[in-house]
Short mmCIF file of C-alpha atoms in Angstrom, two decimals:
data_model
loop_
_atom_site.label_atom_id
_atom_site.label_comp_id
_atom_site.label_asym_id
_atom_site.label_seq_id
_atom_site.Cartn_x
_atom_site.Cartn_y
_atom_site.Cartn_z
CA UNK D 908 9.45 -2.53 15.22
CA UNK D 909 7.57 -5.04 17.40
CA UNK D 910 9.43 -8.10 16.02
CA UNK D 911 12.97 -6.75 16.72
CA UNK D 912 11.79 -5.66 20.17
CA UNK D 913 10.53 -9.14 21.05
CA UNK D 914 13.72 -10.70 19.64
CA UNK D 915 15.81 -8.29 21.70
CA UNK D 916 13.95 -9.15 24.92
CA UNK D 917 14.27 -12.87 24.18
CA UNK D 918 18.05 -12.63 23.65
CA UNK D 919 18.45 -10.65 26.86
CA UNK D 920 16.78 -13.50 28.76
CA UNK D 921 19.40 -16.06 27.67
CA UNK D 922 20.71 -18.14 30.52
CA UNK D 923 17.42 -17.86 32.41
CA UNK D 924 14.31 -20.09 32.49
CA UNK D 925 12.39 -17.30 30.74
CA UNK D 926 14.53 -17.80 27.64
CA UNK D 927 13.08 -21.28 27.07
CA UNK D 928 9.59 -20.19 28.14
CA UNK D 929 9.59 -17.45 25.51
CA UNK D 930 10.95 -19.88 22.92
CA UNK D 931 8.16 -22.36 23.69
CA UNK D 932 5.47 -19.69 23.51
CA UNK D 933 6.88 -18.43 20.22
CA UNK D 934 6.89 -21.93 18.74
CA UNK D 935 3.29 -22.49 19.84
CA UNK D 936 2.32 -19.13 18.32
CA UNK D 937 3.87 -20.15 14.97
CA UNK D 938 2.18 -23.57 15.01
CA UNK D 939 -1.23 -21.93 15.45
CA UNK D 940 -0.86 -18.77 13.35
CA UNK D 941 1.25 -19.83 10.36
CA UNK D 942 -1.37 -22.22 8.92
CA UNK D 943 -4.12 -19.66 9.49
CA UNK D 944 -2.14 -16.87 7.83
CA UNK D 945 -0.57 -18.70 4.90
CA UNK D 946 -2.85 -21.54 3.82
CA UNK D 947 -4.88 -19.50 1.33
CA UNK D 948 -2.03 -17.72 -0.53
CA UNK D 949 -0.01 -20.97 -0.59
CA UNK D 950 -3.06 -22.81 -1.96
CA UNK D 951 -3.46 -20.22 -4.72
CA UNK D 952 0.25 -20.36 -5.50
CA UNK D 953 0.21 -24.15 -5.88
CA UNK D 954 -3.09 -24.47 -7.73
CA UNK D 955 -3.12 -21.37 -9.92
CA UNK D 956 0.43 -20.00 -9.88
CA UNK D 957 -0.79 -16.82 -8.19
CA UNK D 958 2.18 -14.92 -6.67
CA UNK D 959 2.29 -14.48 -2.92
CA UNK D 960 0.99 -11.11 -1.70
CA UNK D 961 -0.87 -10.73 -5.01
CA UNK D 962 -3.16 -7.73 -5.52
CA UNK D 963 -5.32 -7.59 -8.68
CA UNK D 964 -4.80 -4.49 -10.82
CA UNK D 965 -8.19 -3.14 -11.91
CA UNK D 966 -6.85 -1.22 -14.92
CA UNK D 967 -5.98 2.33 -15.91
CA UNK D 968 -9.34 2.85 -17.57
CA UNK D 969 -11.25 2.37 -14.30
CA UNK D 970 -13.19 5.33 -12.89
CA UNK D 971 -11.13 5.16 -9.68
CA UNK D 972 -7.80 5.55 -11.48
CA UNK D 973 -5.78 8.62 -10.37
CA UNK D 974 -2.47 7.94 -12.12
CA UNK D 975 -3.11 10.63 -14.72
CA UNK D 976 -2.32 13.26 -12.07
CA UNK D 977 1.28 14.16 -11.24
CA UNK D 978 2.97 13.09 -8.02
CA UNK D 979 2.93 16.73 -6.86
CA UNK D 980 -0.81 17.01 -7.43
CA UNK D 981 -1.48 13.74 -5.61
CA UNK D 982 0.87 13.98 -2.64
CA UNK D 983 2.16 17.49 -2.03
CA UNK D 984 -0.44 20.00 -3.14
CA UNK D 985 -3.43 20.60 -0.88
CA UNK D 986 -6.26 22.26 -2.85
CA UNK D 987 -7.99 23.88 0.13
CA UNK D 988 -10.78 25.11 -2.14
CA UNK D 989 -11.95 21.51 -2.31
CA UNK D 990 -11.88 20.98 1.44
CA UNK D 991 -15.66 21.39 1.68
CA UNK D 992 -16.54 21.11 -2.01
CA UNK D 993 -17.48 18.31 -1.90
CA UNK D 994 -17.91 18.01 1.84
CA UNK D 995 -17.49 14.21 1.86
CA UNK D 996 -15.11 11.94 -0.04
CA UNK D 997 -15.88 10.94 -3.61
CA UNK D 998 -13.42 8.13 -4.50
CA UNK D 999 -14.35 8.35 -8.20
CA UNK D 1000 -13.24 11.99 -8.38
CA UNK D 1001 -10.77 12.67 -5.56
CA UNK D 1002 -7.06 12.39 -6.26
CA UNK D 1003 -5.26 14.46 -3.60
CA UNK D 1004 -4.03 12.19 -0.80
CA UNK D 1005 -3.69 14.70 2.11
CA UNK D 1006 -7.11 16.23 1.46
CA UNK D 1007 -8.69 12.80 1.09
CA UNK D 1008 -7.15 11.61 4.36
CA UNK D 1009 -8.41 14.68 6.24
CA UNK D 1010 -12.01 13.82 5.30
CA UNK D 1011 -11.80 10.05 4.98
CA UNK D 1012 -10.28 9.61 8.43
CA UNK D 1013 -13.39 11.35 9.74
CA UNK D 1014 -16.24 9.94 7.63
CA UNK D 1015 -14.86 7.09 5.53
CA UNK D 1016 -16.19 6.91 1.98
CA UNK D 1017 -19.71 7.81 3.05
CA UNK D 1018 -21.98 10.85 3.12
CA UNK D 1019 -23.47 11.50 6.53
CA UNK D 1020 -26.92 12.74 7.40
CA UNK D 1021 -25.84 15.63 9.63
CA UNK D 1022 -25.74 19.41 9.50
CA UNK D 1023 -23.08 20.75 7.17
CA UNK D 1024 -21.67 23.05 9.86
CA UNK D 1025 -21.14 20.08 12.16
CA UNK D 1026 -19.35 18.05 9.48
CA UNK D 1027 -17.14 21.03 8.62
CA UNK D 1028 -16.30 21.59 12.30
CA UNK D 1029 -15.34 17.93 12.66
CA UNK D 1030 -13.05 18.06 9.63
CA UNK D 1031 -11.34 21.23 10.86
CA UNK D 1032 -10.78 19.92 14.39
CA UNK D 1033 -9.56 16.64 12.89
CA UNK D 1034 -6.96 18.52 10.84
CA UNK D 1035 -5.87 20.49 13.92
CA UNK D 1036 -5.52 17.27 15.92
CA UNK D 1037 -3.45 15.64 13.17
CA UNK D 1038 -1.10 18.61 13.00
CA UNK D 1039 -0.94 18.77 16.81
CA UNK D 1040 -0.02 15.09 17.10
CA UNK D 1041 2.75 15.54 14.51
CA UNK D 1042 4.15 18.52 16.42
CA UNK D 1043 3.93 16.53 19.67
CA UNK D 1044 5.82 13.62 18.09
CA UNK D 1045 8.65 15.93 17.05
CA UNK D 1046 8.72 17.46 20.54
CA UNK D 1047 8.85 14.03 22.21
CA UNK D 1048 11.73 12.86 20.00
CA UNK D 1049 13.73 16.04 20.67
CA UNK D 1050 12.89 16.65 24.34
CA UNK D 1051 11.76 13.30 25.74
CA UNK D 1052 15.11 12.20 27.17
CA UNK D 1053 13.49 10.83 30.32
CA UNK D 1054 10.97 8.73 28.40
CA UNK D 1055 11.49 5.09 27.57
CA UNK D 1056 13.24 4.75 24.22
CA UNK D 1057 10.38 2.63 22.91
CA UNK D 1058 8.06 5.62 23.39
CA UNK D 1059 10.53 8.25 22.29
CA UNK D 1060 11.75 6.53 19.13
CA UNK D 1061 9.75 3.33 18.65
CA UNK D 1062 6.32 4.92 18.23
CA UNK D 1063 7.53 7.54 15.69
CA UNK D 1064 9.41 4.78 13.84
CA UNK D 1065 6.26 2.69 13.61
CA UNK D 1066 4.36 5.75 12.36
CA UNK D 1067 6.97 6.35 9.65
CA UNK D 1068 6.91 2.71 8.57
CA UNK D 1069 3.12 2.73 8.30
CA UNK D 1070 3.05 5.99 6.37
CA UNK D 1071 5.92 4.95 4.11
CA UNK D 1072 4.17 1.69 3.27
CA UNK D 1073 1.00 3.63 2.57
CA UNK D 1074 2.70 5.96 0.09
CA UNK D 1075 4.42 3.07 -1.68
CA UNK D 1076 0.96 1.51 -1.99
CA UNK D 1077 -0.28 4.74 -3.58
CA UNK D 1078 2.53 4.67 -6.13
CA UNK D 1079 1.92 1.03 -7.03
CA UNK D 1080 -1.87 1.30 -7.14
CA UNK D 1081 -2.97 4.88 -7.96
CA UNK D 1082 -6.71 4.57 -7.33
CA UNK D 1083 -9.27 6.40 -5.25
CA UNK D 1084 -9.99 3.35 -3.11
CA UNK D 1085 -6.35 2.88 -2.07
CA UNK D 1086 -6.27 6.34 -0.45
CA UNK D 1087 -8.61 5.13 2.29
CA UNK D 1088 -7.50 5.85 5.85
CA UNK D 1089 -8.25 2.26 6.84
CA UNK D 1090 -4.82 1.24 5.54
CA UNK D 1091 -3.07 3.41 8.16
CA UNK D 1092 -5.71 3.57 10.88
CA UNK D 1093 -3.10 2.63 13.49
CA UNK D 1094 -1.54 6.07 13.02
CA UNK D 1095 -4.49 7.61 14.88
CA UNK D 1096 -3.53 5.65 18.00
CA UNK D 1097 0.17 6.45 17.54
CA UNK D 1098 -0.65 10.14 17.30
CA UNK D 1099 -2.71 9.91 20.49
CA UNK D 1100 0.21 8.25 22.30
CA UNK D 1101 2.61 10.98 21.18
CA UNK D 1102 0.15 13.68 22.25
CA UNK D 1103 -0.18 12.07 25.67
CA UNK D 1104 3.61 11.85 26.04
CA UNK D 1105 3.97 15.52 25.12
CA UNK D 1106 1.34 16.50 27.69
CA UNK D 1107 3.25 14.53 30.32
CA UNK D 1108 6.46 16.37 29.40
CA UNK D 1109 4.62 19.70 29.59
CA UNK D 1110 3.35 18.78 33.05
CA UNK D 1111 6.86 17.94 34.25
CA UNK D 1112 8.29 21.15 32.80
CA UNK D 1113 5.56 23.21 34.49
CA UNK D 1114 6.39 26.49 32.79
CA UNK D 1115 3.85 29.13 31.78
CA UNK D 1116 4.21 28.22 28.09
CA UNK D 1117 3.86 24.47 28.74
CA UNK D 1118 0.75 25.04 30.85
CA UNK D 1119 -0.84 27.11 28.07
CA UNK D 1120 0.00 24.40 25.53
CA UNK D 1121 -1.50 21.73 27.78
CA UNK D 1122 -4.71 23.69 28.20
CA UNK D 1123 -4.95 24.35 24.46
CA UNK D 1124 -4.39 20.70 23.46
CA UNK D 1125 -6.79 19.44 26.14
CA UNK D 1126 -9.44 21.90 24.96
CA UNK D 1127 -8.97 20.76 21.35
CA UNK D 1128 -9.38 17.11 22.31
CA UNK D 1129 -12.50 17.91 24.34
CA UNK D 1130 -13.93 19.92 21.45
CA UNK D 1131 -13.36 17.04 19.05
CA UNK D 1132 -14.96 14.58 21.48
CA UNK D 1133 -17.98 16.85 21.98
CA UNK D 1134 -18.47 17.37 18.26
CA UNK D 1135 -18.18 13.62 17.68
CA UNK D 1136 -20.88 12.88 20.24
CA UNK D 1137 -23.11 15.57 18.75
CA UNK D 1138 -22.58 14.18 15.24
CA UNK D 1139 -23.36 10.63 16.37
CA UNK D 1140 -26.52 11.70 18.13
CA UNK D 1141 -27.82 13.52 15.03
CA UNK D 1142 -27.37 10.56 12.66
CA UNK D 1143 -30.50 8.70 11.73
#
């Protein structure tokens, strides 16, 4: 969504000195960034015939391969019995995308040297925050008429684009390593923005229900922050 937004602002500035200033800055940006971004794939295309945007396929016989599981098992089922068994991600064995994201967005592909109860508490609060941010995004889209359209619709659109791209990636490359949260890490910031917008709307509404929701969400965020600090301080 950022490219259409910048193009829209540029077109709106036509007939003003800013129109040519933006055009000049854009041209300078392309002169600097295009060679940096494209020299290596273009080199490989010319020298080796490697297609642009090429990703090597490591094979269906690899230990990370998850394509033997159905789409329902991978994307839509959530085997809660495996939420803490194992406690941390195991890319060679995990196949369920939602469950993997819940843990991977917290700890990556690593096992941490911390108390099990603390790791479990972090995973649970992380899940609650994810669900809360999704609910807040829906609320902002439906009720945020006074918000700027970029916040109300642009941020959720960017979230959907990121998540859609991620799931297409899963279909094309069904492996444990491709489930990593690092491919959609921006969604954490988008969720935080939507949560903040919802809290602002609750504050403006100032009803008993909105105040209770604000207190509950704020307490959840503070709990997550406190657990994160505790976890960090216990690592060695």
